[in-house]
Tab-separated table of C-alpha atoms in Angstrom:
chain	number	residue	atom	x	y	z
R	440	MET	CA	-48.026	-84.835	-105.701
R	441	ALA	CA	-50.643	-82.151	-105.393
R	442	LEU	CA	-52.081	-79.066	-106.930
R	443	ASN	CA	-52.167	-75.937	-104.828
R	444	PRO	CA	-55.060	-76.561	-102.408
R	445	GLY	CA	-58.025	-74.341	-103.212
R	446	SER	CA	-56.803	-73.442	-106.678
R	447	ALA	CA	-58.681	-74.103	-109.890
R	448	PRO	CA	-57.676	-77.001	-111.884
R	449	ASP	CA	-56.596	-74.668	-114.868
R	450	ALA	CA	-54.066	-72.908	-112.522
R	451	GLY	CA	-51.470	-75.598	-113.408
R	452	PRO	CA	-49.924	-78.554	-111.639
R	453	TYR	CA	-48.356	-77.684	-108.310
R	454	TYR	CA	-46.904	-80.809	-106.728
R	455	GLU	CA	-45.710	-81.558	-103.252
R	456	ASN	CA	-43.032	-84.208	-102.828
R	457	ARG	CA	-41.945	-84.842	-99.206
R	458	GLY	CA	-39.824	-87.863	-98.498
R	459	TYR	CA	-39.983	-90.409	-95.618
R	460	GLN	CA	-38.852	-88.717	-92.451
R	461	HIS	CA	-37.495	-90.778	-89.628
R	462	GLU	CA	-38.715	-89.349	-86.271
R	463	GLY	CA	-35.993	-87.244	-84.665
R	464	LEU	CA	-33.487	-88.008	-87.317
R	465	TYR	CA	-32.413	-84.421	-87.993
R	466	PRO	CA	-32.007	-81.518	-85.496
R	467	PRO	CA	-33.735	-78.170	-86.125
R	468	SER	CA	-31.875	-75.943	-88.590
R	469	PRO	CA	-32.735	-72.341	-89.501
R	470	LEU	CA	-30.912	-72.766	-92.823
R	471	VAL	CA	-33.118	-75.442	-94.210
R	472	VAL	CA	-34.875	-74.635	-97.508
R	473	PRO	CA	-37.859	-76.861	-98.405
R	474	MET	CA	-37.381	-79.050	-101.564
R	475	ALA	CA	-40.901	-78.134	-102.789
R	476	PRO	CA	-43.544	-75.530	-102.536
R	477	GLN	CA	-45.157	-75.211	-99.079
R	478	VAL	CA	-48.424	-76.876	-99.811
R	479	TYR	CA	-48.705	-78.990	-96.695
R	480	THR	CA	-47.542	-77.788	-93.210
R	481	VAL	CA	-47.288	-81.121	-91.463
R	482	TYR	CA	-43.592	-81.480	-91.906
R	483	PRO	CA	-41.625	-79.539	-89.255
R	484	ALA	CA	-38.369	-78.002	-90.448
R	485	GLN	CA	-36.254	-80.346	-88.458
R	486	TYR	CA	-37.431	-83.305	-90.575
R	487	TYR	CA	-35.499	-81.942	-93.586
R	488	PRO	CA	-31.871	-82.910	-94.100
R	489	PRO	CA	-29.832	-79.823	-93.265
R	490	GLU	CA	-26.589	-81.071	-94.866
R	491	VAL	CA	-27.581	-81.270	-98.534
R	492	PRO	CA	-24.839	-79.290	-100.203
R	493	GLN	CA	-27.071	-77.097	-102.200
R	494	TYR	CA	-28.971	-75.949	-99.007
R	495	VAL	CA	-25.911	-74.445	-97.464
R	496	PRO	CA	-25.669	-70.692	-98.145
R	497	ARG	CA	-22.704	-69.930	-100.338
R	498	GLY	CA	-20.134	-67.280	-99.176
R	499	ALA	CA	-17.689	-66.680	-96.315
R	500	ALA	CA	-18.724	-67.672	-92.869
R	501	GLN	CA	-17.759	-64.285	-91.441
R	502	ALA	CA	-16.810	-60.910	-92.881
R	503	SER	CA	-13.312	-59.582	-92.365
R	504	ALA	CA	-11.400	-56.414	-93.435
R	505	PRO	CA	-9.521	-56.831	-96.661
R	506	VAL	CA	-5.742	-57.335	-96.338
R	507	VAL	CA	-3.643	-55.168	-98.626
R	508	HIS	CA	-0.342	-56.499	-99.798
R	509	ALA	CA	2.095	-53.874	-101.179
R	510	ARG	CA	3.830	-54.913	-104.375
R	511	PRO	CA	7.626	-54.858	-103.925
R	512	LYS	CA	9.611	-52.520	-106.081
R	513	ALA	CA	12.187	-53.899	-108.551
R	514	SER	CA	15.846	-53.796	-107.412
R	515	PRO	CA	19.183	-54.547	-109.128
R	516	GLU	CA	18.887	-58.040	-107.809
R	517	THR	CA	15.463	-58.636	-109.405
R	518	PRO	CA	16.008	-61.639	-111.819
R	519	CYS	CA	14.736	-59.880	-114.931
R	520	PHE	CA	16.443	-56.527	-114.316
R	521	THR	CA	19.531	-56.752	-116.561
R	522	LYS	CA	19.321	-56.847	-120.336
R	523	THR	CA	20.673	-60.341	-120.687
R	524	LYS	CA	18.418	-61.696	-118.019
R	525	LYS	CA	15.573	-59.943	-119.667
R	526	VAL	CA	16.187	-61.932	-122.881
R	527	LEU	CA	16.381	-65.097	-120.824
R	528	CYS	CA	13.182	-64.310	-119.020
R	529	GLY	CA	11.515	-63.535	-122.377
R	530	VAL	CA	12.518	-66.948	-123.748
R	531	LEU	CA	11.353	-68.647	-120.647
R	532	GLY	CA	8.057	-66.633	-120.700
R	533	LEU	CA	7.510	-67.636	-124.326
R	534	GLY	CA	8.142	-71.216	-123.441
R	535	VAL	CA	5.633	-71.030	-120.694
R	536	VAL	CA	2.949	-69.476	-123.082
R	537	LEU	CA	3.508	-72.115	-125.711
R	538	ALA	CA	3.259	-74.824	-123.170
R	539	GLY	CA	0.029	-73.320	-121.903
R	540	VAL	CA	-1.329	-73.165	-125.471
R	541	ALA	CA	-0.472	-76.693	-126.040
R	542	LEU	CA	-2.137	-77.732	-122.827
R	543	ALA	CA	-5.196	-75.670	-123.638
R	544	ALA	CA	-5.383	-77.390	-127.122
R	545	VAL	CA	-5.293	-80.815	-125.408
R	546	LEU	CA	-7.907	-79.810	-122.891
R	547	LEU	CA	-10.073	-78.365	-125.672
R	548	TRP	CA	-9.778	-81.534	-127.729
R	549	LYS	CA	-10.703	-83.597	-124.737
R	550	PHE	CA	-13.605	-81.302	-123.977
R	551	LEU	CA	-14.907	-81.575	-127.636
R	552	GLU	CA	-14.473	-85.313	-127.483
R	553	ASP	CA	-16.295	-85.549	-124.195
R	554	ASP	CA	-18.866	-82.973	-125.467
R	555	CYS	CA	-19.591	-85.247	-128.416
R	556	ALA	CA	-20.045	-88.175	-126.146
R	557	VAL	CA	-22.412	-86.116	-124.116
R	558	ALA	CA	-24.307	-84.773	-127.122
R	559	GLY	CA	-24.854	-88.196	-128.486
R	560	MET	CA	-23.236	-89.977	-131.448
R	561	GLU	CA	-20.506	-88.907	-133.812
R	562	CYS	CA	-21.175	-88.965	-137.583
R	563	GLY	CA	-18.219	-91.119	-138.738
R	564	SER	CA	-15.392	-89.166	-140.296
R	565	SER	CA	-17.194	-85.909	-140.428
R	566	LYS	CA	-16.992	-85.566	-136.576
R	567	ILE	CA	-20.441	-83.985	-136.452
R	568	CYS	CA	-22.251	-84.635	-133.130
R	569	VAL	CA	-25.920	-85.602	-133.228
R	570	SER	CA	-28.155	-85.480	-130.201
R	571	PRO	CA	-29.843	-88.861	-129.147
R	572	SER	CA	-33.167	-87.145	-129.764
R	573	HIS	CA	-32.406	-87.172	-133.481
R	574	TRP	CA	-31.479	-90.833	-133.732
R	575	CYS	CA	-33.867	-93.014	-135.774
R	576	ASP	CA	-36.320	-90.243	-136.305
R	577	GLY	CA	-36.528	-90.632	-140.004
R	578	VAL	CA	-34.483	-87.555	-140.819
R	579	LEU	CA	-30.800	-87.671	-141.891
R	580	HIS	CA	-28.780	-85.459	-139.647
R	581	CYS	CA	-25.389	-87.018	-140.407
R	582	PRO	CA	-23.803	-86.440	-143.979
R	583	GLN	CA	-23.810	-90.246	-144.534
R	584	GLY	CA	-27.052	-90.971	-142.662
R	585	GLU	CA	-25.282	-92.709	-139.788
R	586	ASP	CA	-27.990	-91.450	-137.329
R	587	GLU	CA	-30.576	-93.518	-139.179
R	588	ASN	CA	-28.477	-96.793	-139.052
R	589	ARG	CA	-28.517	-99.456	-136.385
R	590	CYS	CA	-32.085	-98.468	-135.329
R	591	ALA	CA	-33.786	-101.338	-133.596
R	592	ARG	CA	-36.799	-101.523	-131.288
R	593	LEU	CA	-39.335	-104.040	-129.865
R	594	TYR	CA	-42.925	-104.021	-130.856
R	595	GLY	CA	-46.081	-105.190	-129.122
R	596	PRO	CA	-46.670	-107.722	-126.329
R	597	ASN	CA	-44.666	-110.395	-128.123
R	598	PHE	CA	-41.498	-108.285	-128.340
R	599	ILE	CA	-41.278	-108.420	-132.115
R	600	LEU	CA	-37.952	-107.051	-133.332
R	601	GLN	CA	-38.342	-104.121	-135.706
R	602	VAL	CA	-35.471	-102.414	-137.587
R	603	TYR	CA	-35.917	-98.937	-139.214
R	604	SER	CA	-35.288	-99.043	-142.881
R	605	ALA	CA	-34.106	-95.753	-144.411
R	606	GLN	CA	-35.091	-97.064	-147.832
R	607	SER	CA	-38.756	-97.496	-146.951
R	608	GLY	CA	-38.799	-94.869	-144.311
R	609	SER	CA	-40.532	-97.298	-141.903
R	610	TRP	CA	-40.090	-99.866	-139.145
R	611	SER	CA	-40.218	-103.458	-140.441
R	612	PRO	CA	-40.161	-106.806	-138.570
R	613	VAL	CA	-37.288	-109.197	-139.245
R	614	CYS	CA	-37.888	-112.614	-140.687
R	615	GLN	CA	-36.770	-115.484	-138.483
R	616	GLU	CA	-35.010	-117.638	-141.196
R	617	ASP	CA	-31.284	-117.724	-140.774
R	618	TRP	CA	-31.533	-115.656	-137.530
R	619	THR	CA	-29.126	-116.569	-134.680
R	620	ASP	CA	-28.625	-115.398	-131.132
R	621	SER	CA	-25.457	-113.591	-132.077
R	622	TYR	CA	-27.646	-111.268	-134.143
R	623	GLY	CA	-29.979	-110.895	-131.149
R	624	ARG	CA	-27.107	-109.867	-128.974
R	625	ALA	CA	-26.060	-107.226	-131.536
R	626	ALA	CA	-29.654	-105.856	-131.763
R	627	CYS	CA	-29.895	-105.650	-127.919
R	628	GLN	CA	-26.619	-103.872	-127.729
R	629	ASP	CA	-27.982	-101.240	-130.145
R	630	MET	CA	-31.018	-100.719	-127.987
R	631	GLY	CA	-28.869	-99.920	-124.926
R	632	TYR	CA	-28.898	-103.306	-123.266
R	633	ARG	CA	-25.225	-103.416	-122.785
R	634	GLY	CA	-24.027	-107.086	-122.419
R	635	SER	CA	-27.532	-108.207	-121.882
R	636	PHE	CA	-29.506	-110.916	-123.909
R	637	TYR	CA	-32.165	-113.241	-122.703
R	638	SER	CA	-33.734	-115.029	-125.709
R	639	SER	CA	-34.857	-114.903	-129.298
R	640	ARG	CA	-37.533	-117.095	-131.004
R	641	GLY	CA	-39.893	-117.068	-133.955
R	642	VAL	CA	-43.491	-115.933	-133.600
R	643	VAL	CA	-46.340	-114.996	-135.979
R	644	ASP	CA	-46.322	-111.385	-136.851
R	645	ASP	CA	-49.170	-109.418	-135.326
R	646	SER	CA	-47.995	-105.922	-136.161
R	647	GLY	CA	-49.978	-105.740	-139.463
R	648	ALA	CA	-46.667	-105.200	-141.424
R	649	THR	CA	-46.698	-105.439	-145.158
R	650	ARG	CA	-42.928	-105.197	-145.623
R	651	PHE	CA	-40.348	-107.371	-143.884
R	652	LEU	CA	-36.617	-107.527	-143.646
R	653	LYS	CA	-34.585	-110.737	-144.435
R	654	LEU	CA	-31.094	-111.750	-143.783
R	655	ASN	CA	-28.645	-112.059	-146.706
R	656	LYS	CA	-26.415	-114.832	-145.568
R	657	SER	CA	-24.076	-114.501	-148.526
R	658	ALA	CA	-23.268	-110.929	-147.541
R	659	GLY	CA	-20.256	-112.328	-145.548
R	660	ASN	CA	-18.865	-110.910	-142.335
R	661	VAL	CA	-20.413	-107.547	-142.344
R	662	ASP	CA	-22.655	-105.497	-139.995
R	663	LEU	CA	-26.000	-107.110	-139.126
R	664	TYR	CA	-27.890	-104.143	-140.630
R	665	LYS	CA	-26.068	-104.321	-143.942
R	666	LYS	CA	-27.185	-107.969	-144.216
R	667	LEU	CA	-30.863	-106.956	-143.994
R	668	TYR	CA	-32.843	-106.331	-147.242
R	669	PRO	CA	-36.511	-105.654	-147.788
R	670	SER	CA	-39.008	-108.408	-148.658
R	671	ASP	CA	-42.789	-108.708	-149.181
R	672	ALA	CA	-43.010	-111.772	-147.037
R	673	CYS	CA	-41.153	-114.270	-144.726
R	674	VAL	CA	-40.784	-117.721	-146.217
R	675	LEU	CA	-41.536	-119.448	-142.838
R	676	LYS	CA	-44.231	-116.687	-142.024
R	677	MET	CA	-42.416	-116.215	-138.733
R	678	VAL	CA	-40.655	-113.089	-137.376
R	679	VAL	CA	-38.068	-112.571	-134.672
R	680	SER	CA	-39.317	-112.128	-131.086
R	681	LEU	CA	-36.399	-110.759	-129.017
R	682	ARG	CA	-36.030	-110.469	-125.262
R	683	CYS	CA	-32.894	-108.529	-124.210
R	684	ILE	CA	-33.558	-108.946	-120.580
R	685	GLU	CA	-35.805	-111.119	-118.417
R	686	CYS	CA	-38.260	-108.469	-117.280
R	687	GLY	CA	-41.751	-108.200	-115.898
R	688	VAL	CA	-41.588	-111.672	-114.393
R	689	PRO	CA	-44.794	-112.229	-112.524
R	690	GLY	CA	-44.523	-112.886	-108.760
R	691	PRO	CA	-47.386	-114.376	-106.728
R	692	ALA	CA	-50.639	-112.727	-107.998
R	693	PRO	CA	-51.282	-109.869	-105.609
R	694	GLY	CA	-54.586	-109.830	-103.895
R	695	ARG	CA	-56.581	-106.581	-103.907
R	696	GLN	CA	-54.693	-104.531	-101.309
R	697	ALA	CA	-55.766	-101.418	-99.638
R	698	ARG	CA	-54.926	-98.088	-101.101
R	699	ILE	CA	-51.581	-96.358	-100.573
R	700	VAL	CA	-53.504	-93.549	-99.067
R	701	GLY	CA	-54.574	-95.173	-95.755
R	702	GLY	CA	-52.706	-98.163	-97.047
R	703	SER	CA	-51.664	-101.656	-96.269
R	704	VAL	CA	-48.323	-103.284	-96.710
R	705	ALA	CA	-47.008	-104.767	-99.908
R	706	ARG	CA	-44.293	-107.423	-100.402
R	707	MET	CA	-41.081	-106.612	-102.246
R	708	GLU	CA	-41.429	-109.871	-104.100
R	709	ASP	CA	-44.605	-108.622	-105.701
R	710	TRP	CA	-43.103	-105.276	-106.844
R	711	PRO	CA	-39.335	-106.176	-107.213
R	712	TRP	CA	-38.693	-103.344	-109.629
R	713	GLN	CA	-39.623	-100.644	-106.965
R	714	VAL	CA	-36.743	-98.542	-105.703
R	715	SER	CA	-36.425	-95.740	-103.129
R	716	LEU	CA	-34.422	-92.738	-104.432
R	717	GLN	CA	-32.938	-91.045	-101.472
R	718	VAL	CA	-30.853	-87.833	-100.644
R	719	GLN	CA	-28.707	-88.099	-97.522
R	720	GLY	CA	-30.601	-90.991	-96.076
R	721	THR	CA	-34.061	-89.483	-96.754
R	722	HIS	CA	-36.556	-90.916	-99.223
R	723	VAL	CA	-37.457	-88.334	-101.853
R	724	CYS	CA	-38.940	-90.190	-104.746
R	725	GLY	CA	-39.687	-93.629	-106.101
R	726	GLY	CA	-38.344	-95.258	-109.272
R	727	SER	CA	-38.494	-98.474	-111.342
R	728	VAL	CA	-35.715	-100.811	-112.302
R	729	ILE	CA	-35.590	-101.451	-116.078
R	730	THR	CA	-32.098	-102.980	-116.271
R	731	PRO	CA	-29.536	-103.622	-113.489
R	732	GLU	CA	-28.024	-100.206	-114.303
R	733	TRP	CA	-30.986	-98.019	-115.234
R	734	ILE	CA	-33.919	-96.668	-113.305
R	735	VAL	CA	-36.947	-94.707	-114.530
R	736	THR	CA	-38.301	-91.927	-112.354
R	737	ALA	CA	-39.930	-88.470	-112.794
R	738	ALA	CA	-38.162	-85.473	-114.122
R	739	HIS	CA	-39.735	-83.219	-111.435
R	740	CYS	CA	-37.717	-85.232	-108.787
R	741	LEU	CA	-34.592	-83.858	-110.454
R	742	GLU	CA	-35.550	-80.166	-110.389
R	743	LYS	CA	-32.777	-77.943	-108.989
R	744	PRO	CA	-31.141	-78.122	-106.548
R	745	LEU	CA	-31.448	-81.977	-106.779
R	746	ASN	CA	-30.179	-82.243	-110.409
R	747	ASN	CA	-26.739	-83.550	-109.412
R	748	PRO	CA	-26.245	-87.308	-109.518
R	749	ARG	CA	-23.840	-87.301	-106.511
R	750	TYR	CA	-26.688	-86.444	-104.130
R	751	TRP	CA	-28.738	-89.527	-104.966
R	752	THR	CA	-28.645	-93.081	-103.716
R	753	ALA	CA	-31.010	-95.966	-104.850
R	754	PHE	CA	-32.188	-98.663	-102.559
R	755	ALA	CA	-33.725	-101.833	-104.043
R	756	GLY	CA	-35.111	-104.989	-102.474
R	757	ILE	CA	-35.723	-103.460	-99.065
R	758	GLN	CA	-39.334	-103.079	-97.956
R	759	SER	CA	-38.872	-100.824	-94.878
R	760	GLN	CA	-37.412	-97.289	-95.051
R	761	SER	CA	-36.050	-97.580	-91.529
R	762	ARG	CA	-34.013	-100.567	-92.596
R	763	MET	CA	-32.558	-98.567	-95.429
R	764	LEU	CA	-30.959	-96.199	-92.880
R	765	TYR	CA	-28.557	-99.116	-92.063
R	766	GLY	CA	-28.447	-100.670	-95.560
R	767	SER	CA	-26.036	-100.052	-98.485
R	768	GLY	CA	-27.613	-98.313	-101.408
R	769	HIS	CA	-26.283	-97.797	-104.989
R	770	ARG	CA	-24.767	-94.460	-105.926
R	771	VAL	CA	-26.079	-92.735	-109.012
R	772	ALA	CA	-23.648	-91.964	-111.878
R	773	LYS	CA	-25.909	-89.945	-114.216
R	774	VAL	CA	-29.301	-88.287	-114.149
R	775	ILE	CA	-31.065	-87.600	-117.440
R	776	PRO	CA	-34.387	-85.612	-117.228
R	777	HIS	CA	-36.315	-85.456	-120.476
R	778	PRO	CA	-35.042	-82.405	-122.457
R	779	SER	CA	-38.637	-81.199	-123.030
R	780	TYR	CA	-39.798	-81.470	-119.444
R	781	ASP	CA	-41.966	-78.454	-118.412
R	782	ALA	CA	-41.740	-77.708	-114.750
R	783	THR	CA	-44.954	-75.621	-114.867
R	784	THR	CA	-47.214	-78.168	-116.673
R	785	LYS	CA	-45.365	-81.281	-115.679
R	786	ASN	CA	-45.420	-82.334	-119.355
R	787	ASN	CA	-42.842	-84.950	-120.381
R	788	ASP	CA	-42.289	-85.738	-116.695
R	789	ILE	CA	-39.872	-88.647	-117.039
R	790	ALA	CA	-36.147	-89.092	-116.255
R	791	LEU	CA	-33.497	-91.752	-116.189
R	792	MET	CA	-30.914	-92.577	-113.582
R	793	LYS	CA	-27.864	-94.604	-114.315
R	794	LEU	CA	-26.239	-96.357	-111.297
R	795	GLN	CA	-22.500	-96.455	-110.741
R	796	THR	CA	-22.612	-100.190	-110.136
R	797	PRO	CA	-25.298	-102.661	-111.339
R	798	LEU	CA	-27.889	-104.054	-108.992
R	799	ALA	CA	-27.720	-107.724	-108.084
R	800	LEU	CA	-30.871	-109.237	-109.361
R	801	SER	CA	-32.859	-111.569	-107.063
R	802	ASP	CA	-36.512	-112.533	-106.070
R	803	ARG	CA	-36.689	-109.126	-104.516
R	804	VAL	CA	-34.961	-107.124	-107.225
R	805	LYS	CA	-36.080	-107.535	-110.828
R	806	PRO	CA	-36.637	-105.213	-113.800
R	807	VAL	CA	-40.064	-104.375	-115.133
R	808	CYS	CA	-40.643	-104.332	-118.877
R	809	LEU	CA	-40.713	-101.106	-120.858
R	810	PRO	CA	-44.023	-100.762	-122.768
R	811	ASN	CA	-43.283	-101.592	-126.401
R	812	PRO	CA	-44.949	-99.540	-129.144
R	813	GLY	CA	-48.071	-101.353	-130.185
R	814	LEU	CA	-48.846	-102.480	-126.698
R	815	GLU	CA	-52.615	-101.837	-126.562
R	816	LEU	CA	-54.234	-101.027	-123.231
R	817	GLN	CA	-57.998	-101.035	-122.526
R	818	PRO	CA	-59.728	-97.714	-121.623
R	819	ALA	CA	-60.219	-98.881	-118.083
R	820	GLN	CA	-57.074	-101.171	-117.900
R	821	VAL	CA	-56.414	-102.529	-114.383
R	822	CYS	CA	-53.046	-101.180	-113.058
R	823	TRP	CA	-51.118	-101.110	-109.887
R	824	ILE	CA	-49.218	-98.284	-108.075
R	825	SER	CA	-46.675	-98.823	-105.277
R	826	GLY	CA	-44.468	-96.604	-103.112
R	827	TRP	CA	-43.578	-95.239	-99.732
R	828	GLY	CA	-45.733	-92.072	-100.093
R	829	ALA	CA	-48.052	-90.517	-97.579
R	830	THR	CA	-50.817	-92.781	-96.313
R	831	SER	CA	-53.270	-89.927	-96.049
R	832	GLU	CA	-53.403	-86.468	-97.594
R	833	LYS	CA	-51.282	-84.081	-95.607
R	834	GLY	CA	-49.986	-87.111	-93.666
R	835	LYS	CA	-46.584	-88.601	-93.155
R	836	THR	CA	-44.986	-90.957	-95.619
R	837	SER	CA	-44.887	-94.663	-94.919
R	838	ASP	CA	-42.068	-96.665	-93.435
R	839	LEU	CA	-43.311	-99.798	-95.321
R	840	LEU	CA	-43.993	-100.199	-99.061
R	841	ASN	CA	-47.681	-100.007	-99.940
R	842	ALA	CA	-49.491	-100.960	-103.214
R	843	ALA	CA	-52.948	-100.236	-104.614
R	844	GLU	CA	-55.076	-101.328	-107.608
R	845	VAL	CA	-56.204	-98.510	-109.828
R	846	ARG	CA	-57.781	-98.215	-113.283
R	847	LEU	CA	-56.826	-96.101	-116.189
R	848	ILE	CA	-59.190	-93.227	-116.897
R	849	GLU	CA	-59.698	-92.036	-120.529
R	850	ALA	CA	-58.005	-88.723	-121.347
R	851	ARG	CA	-61.365	-87.362	-122.489
R	852	ARG	CA	-62.914	-87.854	-119.069
R	853	CYS	CA	-59.732	-86.710	-117.248
R	854	ASN	CA	-59.678	-83.496	-119.280
R	855	SER	CA	-63.378	-82.758	-118.630
R	856	ARG	CA	-64.328	-79.383	-117.106
R	857	HIS	CA	-65.086	-81.053	-113.784
R	858	VAL	CA	-61.814	-82.937	-113.548
R	859	TYR	CA	-58.523	-81.453	-114.877
R	860	ASN	CA	-60.081	-79.228	-117.484
R	861	GLY	CA	-57.498	-79.838	-120.328
R	862	LEU	CA	-54.356	-80.189	-118.287
R	863	VAL	CA	-53.657	-83.789	-119.243
R	864	THR	CA	-51.514	-84.066	-122.318
R	865	PRO	CA	-50.824	-87.019	-124.609
R	866	ALA	CA	-47.568	-87.514	-122.551
R	867	MET	CA	-49.740	-88.203	-119.474
R	868	LEU	CA	-51.998	-90.913	-118.210
R	869	CYS	CA	-54.831	-90.584	-115.620
R	870	ALA	CA	-55.335	-93.528	-113.258
R	871	GLY	CA	-57.474	-93.976	-110.148
R	872	TYR	CA	-61.117	-93.565	-109.465
R	873	LEU	CA	-63.274	-90.392	-110.020
R	874	GLN	CA	-64.945	-91.088	-106.688
R	875	GLY	CA	-61.547	-90.899	-104.936
R	876	GLN	CA	-60.461	-93.107	-102.048
R	877	VAL	CA	-57.556	-94.747	-103.958
R	878	ASP	CA	-54.555	-92.699	-105.094
R	879	SER	CA	-50.830	-92.156	-104.896
R	880	CYS	CA	-49.653	-89.337	-102.773
R	881	GLN	CA	-46.579	-87.115	-101.918
R	882	GLY	CA	-43.488	-89.267	-101.686
R	883	ASP	CA	-44.724	-91.634	-104.349
R	884	SER	CA	-43.395	-89.370	-107.127
R	885	GLY	CA	-41.438	-91.156	-109.854
R	886	GLY	CA	-42.753	-94.566	-108.829
R	887	PRO	CA	-44.320	-97.195	-111.027
R	888	LEU	CA	-47.810	-97.444	-112.542
R	889	VAL	CA	-47.744	-101.149	-113.875
R	890	THR	CA	-50.115	-103.468	-115.617
R	891	LEU	CA	-50.113	-107.200	-116.201
R	892	LYS	CA	-50.699	-108.158	-119.822
R	893	ASN	CA	-49.805	-111.353	-121.732
R	894	GLY	CA	-48.288	-112.669	-118.557
R	895	VAL	CA	-45.785	-109.768	-118.263
R	896	TRP	CA	-45.678	-106.727	-116.035
R	897	TRP	CA	-45.270	-103.577	-118.031
R	898	LEU	CA	-44.269	-100.068	-116.787
R	899	VAL	CA	-46.996	-97.915	-118.255
R	900	GLY	CA	-46.532	-94.805	-116.151
R	901	ASP	CA	-44.463	-92.965	-113.561
R	902	THR	CA	-46.099	-91.017	-110.740
R	903	SER	CA	-46.210	-87.342	-111.672
R	904	TRP	CA	-48.914	-85.080	-110.144
R	905	GLY	CA	-52.438	-84.679	-108.936
R	906	SER	CA	-54.706	-82.424	-106.887
R	907	GLY	CA	-54.379	-83.674	-103.305
R	908	CYS	CA	-54.580	-87.383	-102.664
R	909	ALA	CA	-57.608	-89.578	-103.348
R	910	ASN	CA	-60.013	-86.685	-103.776
R	911	VAL	CA	-63.216	-86.783	-105.791
R	912	ASN	CA	-62.706	-85.996	-109.450
R	913	ARG	CA	-58.949	-85.616	-108.810
R	914	PRO	CA	-57.272	-88.867	-109.931
R	915	GLY	CA	-53.550	-89.336	-110.068
R	916	VAL	CA	-51.677	-88.318	-113.265
R	917	TYR	CA	-48.681	-90.206	-114.465
R	918	GLY	CA	-46.058	-89.860	-117.199
R	919	ASN	CA	-47.074	-91.954	-120.267
R	920	VAL	CA	-43.968	-94.172	-120.505
R	921	SER	CA	-45.215	-95.586	-123.782
R	922	VAL	CA	-44.515	-92.209	-125.384
R	923	PHE	CA	-40.912	-92.291	-124.132
R	924	THR	CA	-39.742	-95.843	-124.862
R	925	ASP	CA	-37.719	-94.967	-127.979
R	926	TRP	CA	-36.209	-91.973	-126.041
R	927	ILE	CA	-35.210	-94.338	-123.221
R	928	TYR	CA	-33.520	-96.761	-125.704
R	929	ARG	CA	-31.560	-93.890	-127.201
R	930	GLN	CA	-30.383	-92.576	-123.875
R	931	MET	CA	-29.303	-96.070	-122.738
R	932	ARG	CA	-27.441	-96.492	-125.951
R	933	ALA	CA	-25.737	-93.068	-125.886
R	934	ASN	CA	-24.792	-93.404	-122.190
R	935	GLY	CA	-24.016	-97.104	-122.066
């Protein structure tokens, strides 16, 4: 990730994202188009995959003179020449037209049905489709308010379950009394954790809530959310803490490793959520596992022509890029860039990938936790970055995974005139050191910025952009995942 060298910070982000290139892997090709602006010149053309479908010029391989076919004239033997046969042909033609209309109607119905599935959720009997971006936003978009029902999220470092109440217009914690794991499974399902449930328990509420939701056991066999009613307090003074998936499990505490730029090797067991996202066997971006089926990465990794899921393969649990050449990856089923992503400013630079088949979790493959709303970070919070990006500015990307310790930098300092001069939005985080020396670099894009808090590893950022690598007053800039947690839940639920 880089800004155009020599440009002023206010010129706008201009990233460079080159993948890991195996020596001599690809022959020279005059048809190759770089995947990103030409900022660095250290990557010869032969190091780019020449067979990515979008890079192949469209059109015929050679020009040829058009062939003209004369239309045969009608003759007495032509089937529709006589009056009787004309009638028969007319009937047959009408039948063909009607059949075509019926087929078109079926296809249109299927298209609309699929379109509704793509657009989001259907508003019950009204058949109105509502985008996932409008779910649980406090505004009724469905006639009966279905888009504001079944709204659940997790809050704070203790994973407190909160449900959105249309009556109060706010998120409220759920009292633990009468709560069971079956309710926990239902809530996890509604947050997009399909078939996933880890644990639920009672904890003291630390969200500062003044309104709670309680279960009405006498409501009978009805929907969980219809059993919930508002209350001023919980009898047991305990609320539900819900874990839908075992995430952010700490490995051995990492020592202070050298920077990614110039870096030293990291173990997959320390960063088991790290994945390599590849196109035709070439590393393009990093990503983070959040469930066995879902990966968080950067939206700029999916800019055209790489916005088609069939070009992507994810590799998890493998430390060496050269070993991935002979390993089996996981094909990508869907790519979902944030709808408000701005390719010029890199605002809202986050995306999701859904895999065709789930990852097999192990000591080397584990999900990281999404940052719940209410997870408070210190102004200079210690964080870690990891990836296979370049080990020096304008250098080659690394065969082995590297990691580095960085610290968050306050937005006020990062937006100062001598740093990024107002380019950092609330949807971004700065991390690194103003004196330089430690940073992510090209090839690390989309990869994780994580922190350890309350004994859990949280994904607080995804690698987005920066000015060069490890330069003075030019720290790395990351997508602020905390801003997008609810959006991620909605996408997982809509595309489950």
